[in-house]
CSV table of C-alpha atoms and ligand atoms in Angstrom, one decimal:
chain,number,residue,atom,x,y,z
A,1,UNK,CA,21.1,-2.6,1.5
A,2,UNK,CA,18.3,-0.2,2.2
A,3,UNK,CA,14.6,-1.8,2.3
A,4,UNK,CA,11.3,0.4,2.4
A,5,UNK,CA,8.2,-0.8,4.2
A,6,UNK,CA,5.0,0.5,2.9
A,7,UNK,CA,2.2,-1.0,6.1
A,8,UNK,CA,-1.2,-0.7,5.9
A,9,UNK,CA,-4.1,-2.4,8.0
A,10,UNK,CA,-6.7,-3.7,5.9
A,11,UNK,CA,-4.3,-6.3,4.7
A,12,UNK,CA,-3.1,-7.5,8.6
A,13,UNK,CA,-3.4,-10.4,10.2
A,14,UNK,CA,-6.5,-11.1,12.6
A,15,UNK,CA,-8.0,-8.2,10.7
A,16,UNK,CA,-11.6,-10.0,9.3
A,17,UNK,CA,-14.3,-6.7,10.1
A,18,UNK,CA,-14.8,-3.9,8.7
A,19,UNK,CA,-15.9,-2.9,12.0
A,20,UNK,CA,-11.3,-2.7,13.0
A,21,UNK,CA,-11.5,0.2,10.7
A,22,UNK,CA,-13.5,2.1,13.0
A,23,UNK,CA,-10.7,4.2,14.9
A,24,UNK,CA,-12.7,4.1,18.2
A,25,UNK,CA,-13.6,0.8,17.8
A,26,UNK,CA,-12.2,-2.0,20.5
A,27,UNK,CA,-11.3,-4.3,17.7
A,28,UNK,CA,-9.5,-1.1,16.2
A,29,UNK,CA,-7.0,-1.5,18.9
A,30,UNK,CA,-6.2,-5.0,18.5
A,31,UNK,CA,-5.7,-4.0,14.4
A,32,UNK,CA,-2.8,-1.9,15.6
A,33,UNK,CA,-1.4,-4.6,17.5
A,34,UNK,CA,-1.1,-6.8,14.9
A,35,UNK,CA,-0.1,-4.3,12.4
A,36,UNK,CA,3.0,-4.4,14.9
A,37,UNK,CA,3.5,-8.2,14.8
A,38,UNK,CA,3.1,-7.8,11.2
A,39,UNK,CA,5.5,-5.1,10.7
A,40,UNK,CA,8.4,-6.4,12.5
A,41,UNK,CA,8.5,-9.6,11.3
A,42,UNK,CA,9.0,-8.3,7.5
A,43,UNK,CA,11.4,-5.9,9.7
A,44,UNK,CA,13.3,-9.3,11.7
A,45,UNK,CA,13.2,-10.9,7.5
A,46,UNK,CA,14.4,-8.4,6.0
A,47,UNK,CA,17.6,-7.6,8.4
A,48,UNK,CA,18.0,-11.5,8.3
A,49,UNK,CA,18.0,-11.6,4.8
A,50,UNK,CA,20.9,-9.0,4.8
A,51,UNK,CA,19.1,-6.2,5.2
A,52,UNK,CA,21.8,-2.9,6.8
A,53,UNK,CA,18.7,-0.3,7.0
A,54,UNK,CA,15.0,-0.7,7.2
A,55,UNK,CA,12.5,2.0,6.8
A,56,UNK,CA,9.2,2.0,7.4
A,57,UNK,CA,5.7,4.4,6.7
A,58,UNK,CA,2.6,3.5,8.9
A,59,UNK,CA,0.3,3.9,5.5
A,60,UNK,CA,-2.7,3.9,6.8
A,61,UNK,CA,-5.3,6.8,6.7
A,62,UNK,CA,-3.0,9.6,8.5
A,63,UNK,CA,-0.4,7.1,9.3
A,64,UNK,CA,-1.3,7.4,12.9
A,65,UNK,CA,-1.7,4.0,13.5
A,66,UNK,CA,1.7,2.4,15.0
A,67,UNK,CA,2.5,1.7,18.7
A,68,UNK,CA,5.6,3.5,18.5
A,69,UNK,CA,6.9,1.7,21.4
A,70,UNK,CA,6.1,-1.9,20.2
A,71,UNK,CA,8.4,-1.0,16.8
A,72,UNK,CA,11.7,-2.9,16.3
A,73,UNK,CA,14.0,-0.3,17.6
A,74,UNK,CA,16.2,-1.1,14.5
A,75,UNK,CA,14.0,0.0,12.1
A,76,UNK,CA,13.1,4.0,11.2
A,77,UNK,CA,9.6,5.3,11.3
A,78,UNK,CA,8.7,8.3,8.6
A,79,UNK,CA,5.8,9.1,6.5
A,80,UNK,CA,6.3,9.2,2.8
A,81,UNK,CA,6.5,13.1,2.3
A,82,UNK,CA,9.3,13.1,4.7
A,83,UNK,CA,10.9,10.6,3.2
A,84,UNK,CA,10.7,12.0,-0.1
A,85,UNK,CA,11.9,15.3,1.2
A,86,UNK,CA,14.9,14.4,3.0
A,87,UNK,CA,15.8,12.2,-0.6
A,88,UNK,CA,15.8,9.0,1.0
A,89,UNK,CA,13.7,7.2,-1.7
A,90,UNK,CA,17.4,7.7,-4.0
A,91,UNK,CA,18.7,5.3,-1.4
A,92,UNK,CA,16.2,2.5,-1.2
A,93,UNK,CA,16.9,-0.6,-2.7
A,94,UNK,CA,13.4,-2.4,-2.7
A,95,UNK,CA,9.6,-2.2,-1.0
A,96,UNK,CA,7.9,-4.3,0.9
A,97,UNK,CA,4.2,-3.9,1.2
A,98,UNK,CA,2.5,-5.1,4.6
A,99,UNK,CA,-1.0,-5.9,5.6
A,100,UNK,CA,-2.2,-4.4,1.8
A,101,UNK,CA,-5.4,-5.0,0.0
A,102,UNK,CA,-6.8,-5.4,-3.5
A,103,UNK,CA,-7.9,-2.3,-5.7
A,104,UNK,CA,-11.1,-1.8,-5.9
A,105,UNK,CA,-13.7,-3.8,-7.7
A,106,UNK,CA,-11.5,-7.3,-7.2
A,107,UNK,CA,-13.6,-10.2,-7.0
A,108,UNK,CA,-13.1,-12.0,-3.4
A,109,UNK,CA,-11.3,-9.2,-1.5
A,110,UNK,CA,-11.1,-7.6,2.0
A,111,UNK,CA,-11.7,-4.6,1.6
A,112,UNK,CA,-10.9,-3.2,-1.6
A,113,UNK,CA,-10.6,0.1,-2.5
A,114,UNK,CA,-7.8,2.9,-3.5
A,115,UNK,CA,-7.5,6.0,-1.6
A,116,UNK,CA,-11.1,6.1,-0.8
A,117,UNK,CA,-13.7,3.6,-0.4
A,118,UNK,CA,-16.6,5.9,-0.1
A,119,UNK,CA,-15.5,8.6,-3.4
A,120,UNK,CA,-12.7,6.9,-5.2
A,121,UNK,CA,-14.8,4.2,-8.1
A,122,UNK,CA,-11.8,3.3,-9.8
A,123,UNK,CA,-8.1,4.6,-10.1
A,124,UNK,CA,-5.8,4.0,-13.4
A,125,UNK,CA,-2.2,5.3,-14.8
A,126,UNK,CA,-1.8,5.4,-18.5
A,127,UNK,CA,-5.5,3.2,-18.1
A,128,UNK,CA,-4.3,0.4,-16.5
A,129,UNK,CA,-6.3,0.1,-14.0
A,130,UNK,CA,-4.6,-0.5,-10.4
A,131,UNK,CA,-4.4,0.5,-6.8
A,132,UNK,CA,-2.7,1.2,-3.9
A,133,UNK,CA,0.5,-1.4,-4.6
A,134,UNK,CA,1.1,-0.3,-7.8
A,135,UNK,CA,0.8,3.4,-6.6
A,136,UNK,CA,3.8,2.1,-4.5
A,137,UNK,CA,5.7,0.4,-7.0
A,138,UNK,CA,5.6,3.1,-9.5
A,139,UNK,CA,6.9,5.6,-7.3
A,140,UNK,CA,9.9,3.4,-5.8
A,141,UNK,CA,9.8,2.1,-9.5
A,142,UNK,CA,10.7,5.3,-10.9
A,143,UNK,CA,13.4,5.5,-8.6
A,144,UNK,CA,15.2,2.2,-9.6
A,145,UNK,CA,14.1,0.1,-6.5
A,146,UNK,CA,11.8,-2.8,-7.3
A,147,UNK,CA,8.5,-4.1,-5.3
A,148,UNK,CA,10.1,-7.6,-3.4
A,149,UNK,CA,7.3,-9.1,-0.9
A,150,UNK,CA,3.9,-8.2,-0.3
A,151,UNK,CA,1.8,-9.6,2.5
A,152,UNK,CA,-2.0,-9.4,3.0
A,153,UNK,CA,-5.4,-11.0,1.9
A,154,UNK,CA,-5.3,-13.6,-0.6
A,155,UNK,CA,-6.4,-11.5,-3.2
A,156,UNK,CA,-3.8,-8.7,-2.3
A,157,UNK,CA,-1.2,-10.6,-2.9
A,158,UNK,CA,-2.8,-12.6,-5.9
A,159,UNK,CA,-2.5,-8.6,-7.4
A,160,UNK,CA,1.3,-7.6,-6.3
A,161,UNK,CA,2.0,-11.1,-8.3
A,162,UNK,CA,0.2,-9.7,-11.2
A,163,UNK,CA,2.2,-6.3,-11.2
A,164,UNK,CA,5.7,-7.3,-10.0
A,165,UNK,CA,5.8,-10.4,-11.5
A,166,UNK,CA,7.3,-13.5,-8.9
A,167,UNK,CA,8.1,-11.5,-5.6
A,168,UNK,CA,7.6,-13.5,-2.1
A,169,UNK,CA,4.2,-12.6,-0.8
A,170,UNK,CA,2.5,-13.9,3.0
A,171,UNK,CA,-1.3,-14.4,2.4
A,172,UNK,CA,-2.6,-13.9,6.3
A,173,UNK,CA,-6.1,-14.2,5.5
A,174,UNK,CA,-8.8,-14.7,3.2
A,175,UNK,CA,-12.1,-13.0,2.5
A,176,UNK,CA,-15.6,-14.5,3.0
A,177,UNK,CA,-16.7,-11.2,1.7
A,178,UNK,CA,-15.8,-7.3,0.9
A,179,UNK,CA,-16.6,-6.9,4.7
A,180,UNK,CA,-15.3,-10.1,6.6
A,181,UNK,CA,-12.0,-12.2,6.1
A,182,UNK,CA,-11.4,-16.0,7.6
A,183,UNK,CA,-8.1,-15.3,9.0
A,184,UNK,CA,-5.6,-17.9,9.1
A,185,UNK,CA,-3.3,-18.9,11.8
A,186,UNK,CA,-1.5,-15.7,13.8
A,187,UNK,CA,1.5,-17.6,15.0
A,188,UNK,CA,2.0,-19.1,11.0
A,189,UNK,CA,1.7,-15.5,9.9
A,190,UNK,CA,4.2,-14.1,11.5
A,191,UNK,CA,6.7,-17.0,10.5
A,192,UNK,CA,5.5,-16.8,6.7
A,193,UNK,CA,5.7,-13.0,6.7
A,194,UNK,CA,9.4,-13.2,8.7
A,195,UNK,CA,10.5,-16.3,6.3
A,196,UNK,CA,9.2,-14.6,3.1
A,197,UNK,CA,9.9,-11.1,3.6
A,198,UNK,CA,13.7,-12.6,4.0
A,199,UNK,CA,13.7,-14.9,1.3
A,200,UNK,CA,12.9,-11.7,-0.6
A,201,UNK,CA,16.1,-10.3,-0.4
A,202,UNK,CA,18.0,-12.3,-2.4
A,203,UNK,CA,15.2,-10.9,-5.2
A,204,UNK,CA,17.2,-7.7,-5.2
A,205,UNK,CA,18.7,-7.4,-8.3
A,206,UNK,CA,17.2,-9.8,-10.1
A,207,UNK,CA,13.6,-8.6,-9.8
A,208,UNK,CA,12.9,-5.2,-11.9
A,209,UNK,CA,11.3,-2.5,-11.0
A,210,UNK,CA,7.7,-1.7,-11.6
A,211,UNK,CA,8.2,1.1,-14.3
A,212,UNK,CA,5.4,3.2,-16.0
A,213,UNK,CA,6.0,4.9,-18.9
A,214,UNK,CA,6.4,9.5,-18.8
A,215,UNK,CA,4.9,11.6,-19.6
A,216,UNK,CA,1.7,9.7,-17.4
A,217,UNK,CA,-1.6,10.2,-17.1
A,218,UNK,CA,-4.0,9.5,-13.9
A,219,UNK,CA,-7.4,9.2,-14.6
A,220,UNK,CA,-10.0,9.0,-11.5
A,221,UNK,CA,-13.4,7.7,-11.6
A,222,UNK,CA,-15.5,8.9,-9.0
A,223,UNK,CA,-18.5,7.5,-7.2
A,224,UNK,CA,-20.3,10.8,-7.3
A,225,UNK,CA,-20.3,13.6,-9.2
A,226,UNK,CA,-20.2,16.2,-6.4
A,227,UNK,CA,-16.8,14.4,-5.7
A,228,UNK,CA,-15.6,15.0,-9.1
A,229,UNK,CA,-16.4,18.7,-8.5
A,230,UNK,CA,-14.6,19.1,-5.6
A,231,UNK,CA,-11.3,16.9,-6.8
A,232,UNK,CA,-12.1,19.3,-10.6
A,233,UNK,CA,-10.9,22.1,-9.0
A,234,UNK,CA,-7.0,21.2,-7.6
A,235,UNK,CA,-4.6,22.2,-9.8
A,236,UNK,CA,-3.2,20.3,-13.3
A,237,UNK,CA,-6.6,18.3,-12.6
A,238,UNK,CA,-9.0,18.6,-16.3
A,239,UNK,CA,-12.6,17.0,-15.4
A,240,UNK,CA,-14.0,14.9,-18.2
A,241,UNK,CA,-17.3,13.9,-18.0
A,242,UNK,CA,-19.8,14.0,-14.6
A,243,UNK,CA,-17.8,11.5,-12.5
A,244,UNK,CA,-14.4,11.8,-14.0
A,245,UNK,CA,-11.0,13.7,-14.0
A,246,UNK,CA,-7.4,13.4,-15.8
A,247,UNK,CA,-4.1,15.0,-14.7
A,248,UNK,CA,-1.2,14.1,-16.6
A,249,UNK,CA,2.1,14.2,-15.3
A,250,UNK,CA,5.4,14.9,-17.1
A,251,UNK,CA,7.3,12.5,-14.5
A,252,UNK,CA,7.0,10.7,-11.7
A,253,UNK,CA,8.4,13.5,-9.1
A,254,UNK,CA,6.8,13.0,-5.3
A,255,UNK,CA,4.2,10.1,-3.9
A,256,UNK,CA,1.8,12.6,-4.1
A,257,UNK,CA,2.2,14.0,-7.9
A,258,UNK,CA,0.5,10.5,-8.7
A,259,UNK,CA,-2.7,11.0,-6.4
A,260,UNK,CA,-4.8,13.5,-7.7
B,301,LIG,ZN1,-5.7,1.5,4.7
């Protein structure tokens, strides 16, 4: 059994300030830390739970964020291109998200956002609106494997629940506002992310995958309209009014086909 991790570092435990998103920033260094505590014990759960190969992509901005030497030596770092280029999506049985957040607009949130917090307004497939964990699941989705444990904020994994239906999540943390979280106890979030993410196993098979209906259509509401007129002129992209643009998509192909 082949499980993908999906990590990102909003969603990580210890992780309450804005201010850890700052890549130069002291408390940007202790984010990555965690993101390692947090990564391999969904890594130790999932080969507990019976688990043969674990893959993992650092998600973060450029996925640049890892301590390479600090990751469980079982489990394979590579970004999702690779991934997708090498095939290796056909072989994975279920994802796991780790340290995730809420899409943007959501009520009580660390941190929301999709893609962008400063252009991106809101994000929607075949207008449902969504973000980054359904991104996830529709892509794995539309390769058969289904969406199993998500760990994050409270209302990060209050979302996954609402997508994927009864998958094991690990709430580490919950937010006082967009820009702070009360995080809860590290050492009991690393045994409810290790415990969950390997109770989540035996969900393989019985869980379905997160499947959107072909031909789609991604529609992206922008914050400004000067973003809209850069994003206007890629490719397959229409624009539709001052702030917004469509692309529609025969099928779900690479991670990226359902960006923009
Ligand atoms: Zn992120």
């Amino acid at each position: 059994m082949h499980i993908h991790i999906i990590t990102d570092l909003e969603g990580i435990s210890g992780v309450t300030d804005i201010s850890q998103m700052d890549f130069d920033s002291e408390g940007y260094e202790y984010a990555r830390k965690r993101l390692m505590i947090d990564t391999n014990a969904a890594i130790r759960g999932a080969f507990n739970g019976g688990a043969d190969t674990v893959t993992v992509t650092d998600g973060h901005a450029r996925g640049q964020n890892f301590i390479n030497e600090m990751l469980d030596t079982r489990a394979k770092n590579i970004n999702l291109i690779e991934l997708y280029k090498q095939g290796i999506h056909k072989q994975v049985d279920a994802l796991m998200f780790v340290g995730t957040h809420a899409m943007p607009g959501t009520m009580n949130a660390f941190l929301d956002h999709v893609q962008s917090s400063i252009s991106w307004y809101d994000y929607y497939i075949n207008d449902v609106k969504c973000g980054e964990l359904v991104q996830g699941g529709a892509f794995f989705g539309a390769y058969g494997a289904p969406v199993i444990f998500a760990s994050g904020d409270e209302a990060a994994c209050a979302e996954a629940k609402y997508f994927f239906g009864e998958i094991q999540t690990a709430p580490v943390k919950k937010a006082l506002c967009r820009n702070k979280a009360e995080a809860y106890d590290l050492a009991y979030c690393e045994e409810q992310i290790e415990k969950n993410a390997c109770m989540a196993i035996s969900l393989v098979g019985k869980i379905k995958p997160y499947i959107v209906s072909e031909p789609l259509e991604i529609r992206v509401d922008f914050t400004r309209t000067d973003y809209c007129d850069n994003a206007s002129e890629r490719p397959g992209v229409e624009r539709v009014n001052s702030r917004r643009v469509i692309k529609r998509i025969p099928k779900i192909t690479d991670y990226l086909s359902i960006l923009l």
